CSV table of C-alpha atoms in Angstrom, one decimal:
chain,number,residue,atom,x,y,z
E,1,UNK,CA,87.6,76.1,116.1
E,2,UNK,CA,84.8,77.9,117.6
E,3,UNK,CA,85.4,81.6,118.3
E,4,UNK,CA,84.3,83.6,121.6
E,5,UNK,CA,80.9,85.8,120.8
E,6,UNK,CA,82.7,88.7,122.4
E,7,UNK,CA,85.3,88.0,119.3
E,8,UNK,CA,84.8,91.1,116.6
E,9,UNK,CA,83.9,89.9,113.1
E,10,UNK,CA,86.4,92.6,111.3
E,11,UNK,CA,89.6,90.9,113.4
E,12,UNK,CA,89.6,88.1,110.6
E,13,UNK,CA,91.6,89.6,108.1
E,14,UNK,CA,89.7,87.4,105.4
E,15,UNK,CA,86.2,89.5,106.8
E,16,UNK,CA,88.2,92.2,106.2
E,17,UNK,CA,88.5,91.7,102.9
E,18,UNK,CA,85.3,90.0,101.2
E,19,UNK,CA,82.1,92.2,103.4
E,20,UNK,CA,83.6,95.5,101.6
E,21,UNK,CA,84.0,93.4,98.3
E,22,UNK,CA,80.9,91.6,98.2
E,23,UNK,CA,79.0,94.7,98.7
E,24,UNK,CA,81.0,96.8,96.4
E,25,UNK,CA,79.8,94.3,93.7
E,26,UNK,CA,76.5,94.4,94.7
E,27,UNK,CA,76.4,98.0,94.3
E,28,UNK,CA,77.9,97.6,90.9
E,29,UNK,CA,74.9,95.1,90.2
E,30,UNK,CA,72.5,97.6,91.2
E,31,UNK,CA,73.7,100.4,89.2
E,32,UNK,CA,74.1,97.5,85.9
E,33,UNK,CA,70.2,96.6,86.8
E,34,UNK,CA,69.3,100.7,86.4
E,35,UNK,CA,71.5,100.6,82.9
E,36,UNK,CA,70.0,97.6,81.4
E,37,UNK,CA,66.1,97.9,82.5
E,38,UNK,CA,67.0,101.8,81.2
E,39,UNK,CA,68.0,99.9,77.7
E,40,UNK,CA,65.4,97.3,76.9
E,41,UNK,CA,62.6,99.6,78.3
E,42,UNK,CA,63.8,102.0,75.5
E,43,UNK,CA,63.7,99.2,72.8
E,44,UNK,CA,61.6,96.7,74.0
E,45,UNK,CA,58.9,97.5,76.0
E,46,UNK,CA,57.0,96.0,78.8
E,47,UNK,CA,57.6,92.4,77.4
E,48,UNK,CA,61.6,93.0,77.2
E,49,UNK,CA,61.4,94.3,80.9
E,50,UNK,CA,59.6,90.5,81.4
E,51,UNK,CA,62.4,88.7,80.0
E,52,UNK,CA,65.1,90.8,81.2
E,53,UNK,CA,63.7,89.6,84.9
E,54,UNK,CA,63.3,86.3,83.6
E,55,UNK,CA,66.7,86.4,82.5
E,56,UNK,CA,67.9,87.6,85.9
E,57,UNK,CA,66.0,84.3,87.8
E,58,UNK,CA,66.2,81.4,85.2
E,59,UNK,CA,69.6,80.3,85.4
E,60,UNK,CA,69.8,80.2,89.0
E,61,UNK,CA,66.8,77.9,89.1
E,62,UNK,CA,68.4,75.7,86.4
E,63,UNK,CA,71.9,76.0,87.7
E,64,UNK,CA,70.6,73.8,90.9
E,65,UNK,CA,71.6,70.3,90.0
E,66,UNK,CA,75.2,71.6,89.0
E,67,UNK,CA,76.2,74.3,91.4
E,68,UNK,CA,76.1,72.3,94.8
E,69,UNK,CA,78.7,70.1,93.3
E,70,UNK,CA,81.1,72.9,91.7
E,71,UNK,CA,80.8,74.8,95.2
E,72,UNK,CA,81.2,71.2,97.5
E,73,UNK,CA,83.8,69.7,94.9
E,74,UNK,CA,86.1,72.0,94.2
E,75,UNK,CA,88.5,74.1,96.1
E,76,UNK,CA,86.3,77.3,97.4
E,77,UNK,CA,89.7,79.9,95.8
E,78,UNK,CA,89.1,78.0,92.2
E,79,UNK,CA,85.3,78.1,92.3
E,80,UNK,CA,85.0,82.0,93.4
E,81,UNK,CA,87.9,83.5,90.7
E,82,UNK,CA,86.6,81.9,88.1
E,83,UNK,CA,83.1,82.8,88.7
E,84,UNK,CA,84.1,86.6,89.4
E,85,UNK,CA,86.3,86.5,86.1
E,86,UNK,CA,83.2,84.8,84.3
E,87,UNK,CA,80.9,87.3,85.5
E,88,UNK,CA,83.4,90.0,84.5
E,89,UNK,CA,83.5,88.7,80.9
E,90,UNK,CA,80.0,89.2,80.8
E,91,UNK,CA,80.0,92.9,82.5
E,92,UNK,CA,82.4,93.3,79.9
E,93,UNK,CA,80.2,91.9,76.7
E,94,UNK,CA,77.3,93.6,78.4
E,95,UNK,CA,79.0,96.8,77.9
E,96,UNK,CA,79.4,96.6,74.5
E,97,UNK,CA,76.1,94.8,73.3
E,98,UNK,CA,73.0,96.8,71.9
E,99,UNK,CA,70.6,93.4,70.6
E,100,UNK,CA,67.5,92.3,72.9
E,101,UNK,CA,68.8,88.8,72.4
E,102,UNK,CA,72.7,89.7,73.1
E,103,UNK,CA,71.6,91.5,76.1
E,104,UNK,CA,69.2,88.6,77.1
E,105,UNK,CA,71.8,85.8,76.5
E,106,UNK,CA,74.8,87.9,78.6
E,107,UNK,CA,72.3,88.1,81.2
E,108,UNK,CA,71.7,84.6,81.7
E,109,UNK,CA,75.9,84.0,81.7
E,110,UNK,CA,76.4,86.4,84.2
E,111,UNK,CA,73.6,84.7,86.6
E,112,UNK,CA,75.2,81.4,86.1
E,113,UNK,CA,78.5,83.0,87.6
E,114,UNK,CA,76.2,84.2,90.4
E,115,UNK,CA,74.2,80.5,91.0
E,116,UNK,CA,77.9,79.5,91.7
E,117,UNK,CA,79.1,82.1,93.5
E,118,UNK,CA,76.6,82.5,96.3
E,119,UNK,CA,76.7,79.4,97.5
E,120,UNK,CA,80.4,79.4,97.7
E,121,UNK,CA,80.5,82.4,99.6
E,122,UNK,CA,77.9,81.2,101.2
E,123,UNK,CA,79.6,78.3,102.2
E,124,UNK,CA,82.8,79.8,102.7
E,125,UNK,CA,81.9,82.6,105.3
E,126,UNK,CA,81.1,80.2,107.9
E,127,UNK,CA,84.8,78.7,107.5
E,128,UNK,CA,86.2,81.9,107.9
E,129,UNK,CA,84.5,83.1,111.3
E,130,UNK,CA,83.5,79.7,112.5
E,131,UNK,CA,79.7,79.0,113.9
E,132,UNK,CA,79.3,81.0,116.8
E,133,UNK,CA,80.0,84.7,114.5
E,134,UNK,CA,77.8,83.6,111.8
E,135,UNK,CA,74.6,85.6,112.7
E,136,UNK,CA,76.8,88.5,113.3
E,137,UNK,CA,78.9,88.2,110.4
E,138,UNK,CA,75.7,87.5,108.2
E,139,UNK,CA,73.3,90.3,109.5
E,140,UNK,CA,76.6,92.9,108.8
E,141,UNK,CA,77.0,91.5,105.4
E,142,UNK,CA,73.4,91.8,104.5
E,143,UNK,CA,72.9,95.7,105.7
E,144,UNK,CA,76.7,96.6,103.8
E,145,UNK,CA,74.7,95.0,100.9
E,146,UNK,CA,72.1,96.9,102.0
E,147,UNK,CA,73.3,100.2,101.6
E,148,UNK,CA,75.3,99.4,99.1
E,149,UNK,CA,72.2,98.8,96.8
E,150,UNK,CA,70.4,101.7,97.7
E,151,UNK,CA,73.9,103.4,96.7
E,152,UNK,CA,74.0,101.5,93.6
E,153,UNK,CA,70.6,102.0,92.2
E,154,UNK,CA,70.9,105.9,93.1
E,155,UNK,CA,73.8,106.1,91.2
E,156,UNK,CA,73.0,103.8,87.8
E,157,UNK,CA,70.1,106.7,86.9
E,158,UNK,CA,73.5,109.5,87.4
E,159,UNK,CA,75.7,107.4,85.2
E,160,UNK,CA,73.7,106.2,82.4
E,161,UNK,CA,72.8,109.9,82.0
E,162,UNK,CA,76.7,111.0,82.2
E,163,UNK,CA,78.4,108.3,80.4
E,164,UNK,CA,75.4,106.1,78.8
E,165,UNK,CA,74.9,102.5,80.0
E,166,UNK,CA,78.4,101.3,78.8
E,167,UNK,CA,80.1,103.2,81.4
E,168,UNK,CA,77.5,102.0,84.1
E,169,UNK,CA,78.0,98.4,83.0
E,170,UNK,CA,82.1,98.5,82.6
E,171,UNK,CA,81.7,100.0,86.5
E,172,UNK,CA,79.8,96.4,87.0
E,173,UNK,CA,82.4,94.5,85.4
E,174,UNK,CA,85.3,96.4,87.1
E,175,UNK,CA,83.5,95.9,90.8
E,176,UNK,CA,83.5,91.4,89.4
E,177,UNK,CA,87.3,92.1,89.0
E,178,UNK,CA,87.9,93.5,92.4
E,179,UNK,CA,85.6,90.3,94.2
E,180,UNK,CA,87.6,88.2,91.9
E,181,UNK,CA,91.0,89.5,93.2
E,182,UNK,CA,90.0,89.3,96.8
E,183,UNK,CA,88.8,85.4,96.3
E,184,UNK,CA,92.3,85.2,95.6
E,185,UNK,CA,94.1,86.9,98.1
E,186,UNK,CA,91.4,85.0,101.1
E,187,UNK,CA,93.5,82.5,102.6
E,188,UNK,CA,90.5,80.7,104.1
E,189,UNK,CA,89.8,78.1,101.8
E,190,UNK,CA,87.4,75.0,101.4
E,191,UNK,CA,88.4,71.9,100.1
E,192,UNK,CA,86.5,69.0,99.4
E,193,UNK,CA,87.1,65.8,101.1
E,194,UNK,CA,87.6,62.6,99.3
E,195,UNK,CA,84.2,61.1,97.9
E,196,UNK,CA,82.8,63.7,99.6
E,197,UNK,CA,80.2,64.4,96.8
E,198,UNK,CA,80.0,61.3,94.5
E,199,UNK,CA,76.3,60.7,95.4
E,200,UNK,CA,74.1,61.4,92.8
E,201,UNK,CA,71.8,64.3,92.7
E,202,UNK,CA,72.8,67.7,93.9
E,203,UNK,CA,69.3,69.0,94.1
E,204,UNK,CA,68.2,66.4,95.9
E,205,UNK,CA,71.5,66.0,98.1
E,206,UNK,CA,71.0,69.7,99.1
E,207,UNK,CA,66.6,69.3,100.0
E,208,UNK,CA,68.0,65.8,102.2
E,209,UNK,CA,69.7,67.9,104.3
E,210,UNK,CA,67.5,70.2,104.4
E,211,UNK,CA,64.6,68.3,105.1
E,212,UNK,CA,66.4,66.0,107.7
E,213,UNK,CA,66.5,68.7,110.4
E,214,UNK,CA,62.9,68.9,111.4
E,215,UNK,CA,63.0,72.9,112.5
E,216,UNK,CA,64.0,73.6,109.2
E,217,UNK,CA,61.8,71.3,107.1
E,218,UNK,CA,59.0,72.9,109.1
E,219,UNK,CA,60.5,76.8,108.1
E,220,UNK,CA,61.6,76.2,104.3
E,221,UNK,CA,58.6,74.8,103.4
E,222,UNK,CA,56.7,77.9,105.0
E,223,UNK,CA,58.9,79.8,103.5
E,224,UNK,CA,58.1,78.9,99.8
E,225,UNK,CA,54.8,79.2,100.5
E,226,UNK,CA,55.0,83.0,102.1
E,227,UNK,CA,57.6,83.8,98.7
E,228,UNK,CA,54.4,82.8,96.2
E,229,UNK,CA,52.3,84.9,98.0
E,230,UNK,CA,54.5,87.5,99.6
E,231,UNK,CA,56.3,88.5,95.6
E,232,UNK,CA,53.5,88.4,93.9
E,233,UNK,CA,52.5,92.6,95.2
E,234,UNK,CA,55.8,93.1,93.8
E,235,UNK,CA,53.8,92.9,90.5
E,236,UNK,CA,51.0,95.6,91.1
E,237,UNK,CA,53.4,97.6,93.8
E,238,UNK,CA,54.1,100.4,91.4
E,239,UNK,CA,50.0,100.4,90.6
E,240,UNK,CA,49.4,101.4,94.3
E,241,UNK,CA,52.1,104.0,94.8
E,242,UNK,CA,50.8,105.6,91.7
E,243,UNK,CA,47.6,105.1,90.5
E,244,UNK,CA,46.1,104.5,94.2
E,245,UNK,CA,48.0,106.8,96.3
E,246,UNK,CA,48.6,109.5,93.5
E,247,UNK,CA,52.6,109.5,93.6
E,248,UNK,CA,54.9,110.3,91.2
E,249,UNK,CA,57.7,108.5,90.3
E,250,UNK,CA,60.2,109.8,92.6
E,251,UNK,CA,57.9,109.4,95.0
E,252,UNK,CA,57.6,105.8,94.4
E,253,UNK,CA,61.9,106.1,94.2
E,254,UNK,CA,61.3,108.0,97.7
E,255,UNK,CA,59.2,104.5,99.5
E,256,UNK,CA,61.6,102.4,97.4
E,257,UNK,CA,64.3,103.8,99.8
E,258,UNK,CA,62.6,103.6,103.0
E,259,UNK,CA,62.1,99.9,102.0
E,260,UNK,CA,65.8,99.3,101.2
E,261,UNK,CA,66.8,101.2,104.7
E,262,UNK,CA,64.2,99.4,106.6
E,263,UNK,CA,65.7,96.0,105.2
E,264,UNK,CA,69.3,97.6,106.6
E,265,UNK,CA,68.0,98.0,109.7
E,266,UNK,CA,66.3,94.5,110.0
E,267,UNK,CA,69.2,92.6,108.9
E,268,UNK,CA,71.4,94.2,111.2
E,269,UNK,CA,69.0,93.7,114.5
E,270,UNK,CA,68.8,89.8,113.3
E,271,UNK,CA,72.4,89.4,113.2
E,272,UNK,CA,72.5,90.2,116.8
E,273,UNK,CA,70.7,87.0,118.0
E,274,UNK,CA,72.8,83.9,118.8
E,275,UNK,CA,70.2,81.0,119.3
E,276,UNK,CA,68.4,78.7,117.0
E,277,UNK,CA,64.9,79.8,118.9
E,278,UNK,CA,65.6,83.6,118.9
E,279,UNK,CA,66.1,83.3,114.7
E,280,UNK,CA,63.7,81.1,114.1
E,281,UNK,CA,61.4,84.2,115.8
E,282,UNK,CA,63.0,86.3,113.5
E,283,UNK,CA,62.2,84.5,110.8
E,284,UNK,CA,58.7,83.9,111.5
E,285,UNK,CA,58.3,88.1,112.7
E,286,UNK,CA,59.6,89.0,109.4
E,287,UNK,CA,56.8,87.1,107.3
E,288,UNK,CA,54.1,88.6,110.1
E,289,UNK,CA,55.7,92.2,109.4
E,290,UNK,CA,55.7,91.5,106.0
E,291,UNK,CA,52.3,90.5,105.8
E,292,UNK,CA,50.6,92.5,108.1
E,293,UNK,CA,52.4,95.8,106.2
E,294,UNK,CA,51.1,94.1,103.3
E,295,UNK,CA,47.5,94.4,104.5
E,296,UNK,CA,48.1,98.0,105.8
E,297,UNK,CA,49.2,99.3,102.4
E,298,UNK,CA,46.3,98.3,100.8
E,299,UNK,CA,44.2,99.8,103.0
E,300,UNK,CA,46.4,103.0,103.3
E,301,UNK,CA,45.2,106.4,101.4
E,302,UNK,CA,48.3,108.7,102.2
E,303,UNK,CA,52.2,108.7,101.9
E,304,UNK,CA,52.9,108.9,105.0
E,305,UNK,CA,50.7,105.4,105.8
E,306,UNK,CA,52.2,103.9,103.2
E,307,UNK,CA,56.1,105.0,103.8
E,308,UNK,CA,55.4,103.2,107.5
E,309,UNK,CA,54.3,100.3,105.5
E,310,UNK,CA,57.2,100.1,103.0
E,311,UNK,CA,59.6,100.4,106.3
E,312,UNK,CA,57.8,97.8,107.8
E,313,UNK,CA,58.1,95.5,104.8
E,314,UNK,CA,62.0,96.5,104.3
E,315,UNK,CA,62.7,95.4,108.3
E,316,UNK,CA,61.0,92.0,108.0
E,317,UNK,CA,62.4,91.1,105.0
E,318,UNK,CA,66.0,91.9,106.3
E,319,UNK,CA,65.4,90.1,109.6
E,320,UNK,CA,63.9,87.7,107.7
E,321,UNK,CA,66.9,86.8,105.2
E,322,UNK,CA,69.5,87.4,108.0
E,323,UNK,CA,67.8,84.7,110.5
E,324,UNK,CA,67.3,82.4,107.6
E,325,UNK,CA,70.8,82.4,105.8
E,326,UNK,CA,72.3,82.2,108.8
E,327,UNK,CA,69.9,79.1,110.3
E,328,UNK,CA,70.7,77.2,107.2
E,329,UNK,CA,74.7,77.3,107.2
E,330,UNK,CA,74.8,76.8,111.0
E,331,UNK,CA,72.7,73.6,111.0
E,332,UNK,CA,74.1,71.9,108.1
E,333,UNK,CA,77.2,69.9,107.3
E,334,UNK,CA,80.0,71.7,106.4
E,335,UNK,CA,80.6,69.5,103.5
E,336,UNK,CA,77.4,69.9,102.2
E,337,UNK,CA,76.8,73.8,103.0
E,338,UNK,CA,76.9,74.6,99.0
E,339,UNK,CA,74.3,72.5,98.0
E,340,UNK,CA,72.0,72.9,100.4
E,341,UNK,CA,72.6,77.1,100.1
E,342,UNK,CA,71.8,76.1,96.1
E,343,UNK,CA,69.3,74.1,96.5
E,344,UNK,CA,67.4,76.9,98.5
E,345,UNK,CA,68.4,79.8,96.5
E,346,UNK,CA,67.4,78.3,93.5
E,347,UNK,CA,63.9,76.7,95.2
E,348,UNK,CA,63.1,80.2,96.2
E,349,UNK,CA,63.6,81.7,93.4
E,350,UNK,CA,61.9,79.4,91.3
E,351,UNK,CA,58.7,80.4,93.7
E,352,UNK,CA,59.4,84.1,93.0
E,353,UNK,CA,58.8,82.9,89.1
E,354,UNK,CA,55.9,81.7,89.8
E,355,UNK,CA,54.8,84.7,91.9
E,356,UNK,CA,55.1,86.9,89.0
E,357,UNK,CA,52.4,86.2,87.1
E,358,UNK,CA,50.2,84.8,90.1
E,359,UNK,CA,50.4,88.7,91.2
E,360,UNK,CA,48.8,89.1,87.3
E,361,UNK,CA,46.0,86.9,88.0
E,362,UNK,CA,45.3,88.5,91.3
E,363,UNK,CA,45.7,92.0,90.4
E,364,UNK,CA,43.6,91.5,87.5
E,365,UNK,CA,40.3,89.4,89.7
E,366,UNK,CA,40.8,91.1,92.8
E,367,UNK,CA,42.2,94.9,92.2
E,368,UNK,CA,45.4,96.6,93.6
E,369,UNK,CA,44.3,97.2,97.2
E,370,UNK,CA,42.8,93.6,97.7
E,371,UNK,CA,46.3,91.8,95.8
E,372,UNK,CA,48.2,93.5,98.9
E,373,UNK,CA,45.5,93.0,101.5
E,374,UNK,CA,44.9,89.0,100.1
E,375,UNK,CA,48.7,88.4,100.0
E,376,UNK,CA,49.1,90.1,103.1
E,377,UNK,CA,46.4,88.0,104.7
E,378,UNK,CA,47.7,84.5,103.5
E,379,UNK,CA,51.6,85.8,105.0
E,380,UNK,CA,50.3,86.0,108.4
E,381,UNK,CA,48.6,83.1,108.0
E,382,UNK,CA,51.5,81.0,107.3
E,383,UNK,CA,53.9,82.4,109.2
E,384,UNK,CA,51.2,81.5,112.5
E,385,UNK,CA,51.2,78.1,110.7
E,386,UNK,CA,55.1,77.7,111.3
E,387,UNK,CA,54.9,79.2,114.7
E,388,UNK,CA,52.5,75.9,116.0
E,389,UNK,CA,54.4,74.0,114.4
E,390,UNK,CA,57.6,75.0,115.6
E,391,UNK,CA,55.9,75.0,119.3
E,392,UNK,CA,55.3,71.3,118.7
E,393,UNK,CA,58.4,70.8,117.4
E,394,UNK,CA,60.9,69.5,120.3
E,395,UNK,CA,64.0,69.8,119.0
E,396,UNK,CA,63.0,73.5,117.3
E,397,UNK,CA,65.6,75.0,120.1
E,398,UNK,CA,68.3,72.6,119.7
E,399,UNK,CA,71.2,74.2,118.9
E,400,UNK,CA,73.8,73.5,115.5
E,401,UNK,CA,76.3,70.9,116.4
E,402,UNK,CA,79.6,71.3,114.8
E,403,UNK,CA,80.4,69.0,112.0
């Protein structure tokens, strides 16, 4: 049933209960993310930190062929308890592991909870609020994350110093308990249809659909090609704050923040819009703002250039995620709305992989500044790409039909 857009998202009870739980957990992954860089830094160095990250990203990419399928084939109340409890169990081991390899392997359990997970919330929101509320719902969701992340990570420095990084990680594992109790009590539920997912393939399953709407096709493929570009600063970033610009750390902490608030900000103005057109706009101005910022921090020589850029960046990557989660649920089958979320999640992230040590190779041929100005460059680029071919595209304004 499609719901009026006067209709407030916080008059479902269900919304009620999983915004303030989903970004309670996030903050709880923020402040485990402090603890655990905090512990490998201390025994592993710069390579640990590399495959703590890669730890992080791996298993969602590899979880693609099977997540889909859990989230489409099994009832959504099943799916999301066990994967909180899972992920809980690993909080838990987390807690009290000291080993590089312990810490590693724990990692990659609790991101296979997470491949499963965020498609099934992903999937499941829609349900809730119906069509029409989606943008709103998912632009709130996103800044609650928001500043719950920015909480999180302030925090994890406070309680790794107070109670070491077993406290910071049980606080992770507690938060995994709480999103696991609220899966339960969420009365909203998806269930799959008979035969609804017997066809082989989830990867592919999810990129079919995905690919079969032609204003999509046109703004996932750009998007992949802005992530390899558009991440791969993320590897000299730090270099520019401080070795270019001449902050310290908490300086760099300082544009850190103004990037998180900007990404509030940006996520919050996309959920306002309510056509296909208007997000796909948003979409495409995020990767512009993102890459023209780009280009402006690595020609900028003070803070004050450089906390505009960092702003900049934060509110076109917000706007950006909003419009895009929120194009991909509303113009896909409901029946097939966990695969295709997968299948993107884990396609983008594979291409944030691959950024990482792109950004290497440019940092080291081209230098800091040119890395930023180079990636910035080749974001604008593509996102004026999409924009023709989204002009030429007839049915880019056609609205989501329901399924």
């Amino acid at each position: 049933m499609k719901q009026s857009l006067q209709t407030s998202i916080w008059s479902f009870p269900d919304i009620r209960l999983v915004l303030p739980a989903r970004a309670l957990s996030y903050a709880g992954d923020s402040v485990a993310l402090v603890a655990l860089m905090l512990r490998v830094s201390h025994d592993g160095g710069p390579g640990a930190i590399t495959a703590l990250l890669l730890a992080f990203a791996v298993p969602t990419v590899a979880m693609i062929p099977f997540a889909g399928r859990i989230v489409d084939g099994h009832d959504s109340r099943t799916v999301l308890v066990w994967a909180s409890l899972l992920q809980a169990a690993a909080g838990v081991g987390l807690a009290f592991s000291h080993g590089l390899a312990e810490t590693l392997a724990l990692v990659c359990v609790l991101q296979v909870g997470q491949a499963v997970a965020g498609p099934a919330w992903g999937a499941l929101i829609p349900r809730i609020v119906g069509d029409e509320l989606v943008g709103k719902t998912t632009g709130t969701s996103q800044a609650l994350i928001g500043v719950a992340t920015l909480t999180g990570s302030a925090a994890g420095g406070v309680l790794v110093g107070w109670s070491g990084d077993r406290g910071a990680l049980l606080i992770d594992a507690l938060t995994f308990l709480v999103l696991g109790l609220v899966a339960r009590l969420v009365t909203t539920r998806r269930r799959p249809e008979p035969g609804a997912v017997r066809e082989p393939g989830a990867l592919m399953a999810g990129l079919r659909s995905l690919f079969g709407d032609s204003l999509l096709r046109i703004l996932v493929t750009c998007l992949w090609v802005f992530v390899l570009t558009g991440e791969a600063v993320n590897v000299v970033e730090v270099f520019l704050v401080t070795d270019e610009v001449g902050l310290g750390a908490s300086g760099y902490g300082w544009l850190m923040a103004a990037q998180g608030a900007g990404a509030i900000l940006g996520a919050w103005g996309s959920g306002r819009l309510v056509t296909a057109a208007s997000r796909s706009r948003a979409l495409l101005a995020g990767m512009a703002a993102i890459g023209g910022s780009c280009v402006l921090m690595g020609l900028s020589h003070d803070v004050v250039t450089l906390a505009i850029g960092c702003l900049a960046v934060g509110a076109g990557s917000g706007m950006l995620n909003a419009a895009c989660s929120t194009l991909i649920v509303t113009r896909t089958a409901e029946h097939v709305r966990g695969r295709v979320v997968a299948a993107l999640g884990g396609t983008v992230r594979g291409c944030s992989l691959i950024a990482l040590p792109l950004g290497g190779l440019l940092g080291a041929a081209l230098g800091t500044r040119m890395t930023f100005v180079a990636c910035g460059i080749t974001g604008v680029v593509t996102a004026a790409i999409a924009a023709v071919l989204l002009v030429r595209t007839k049915d880019s304004v056609v609205e989501a039909v329901s399924h």
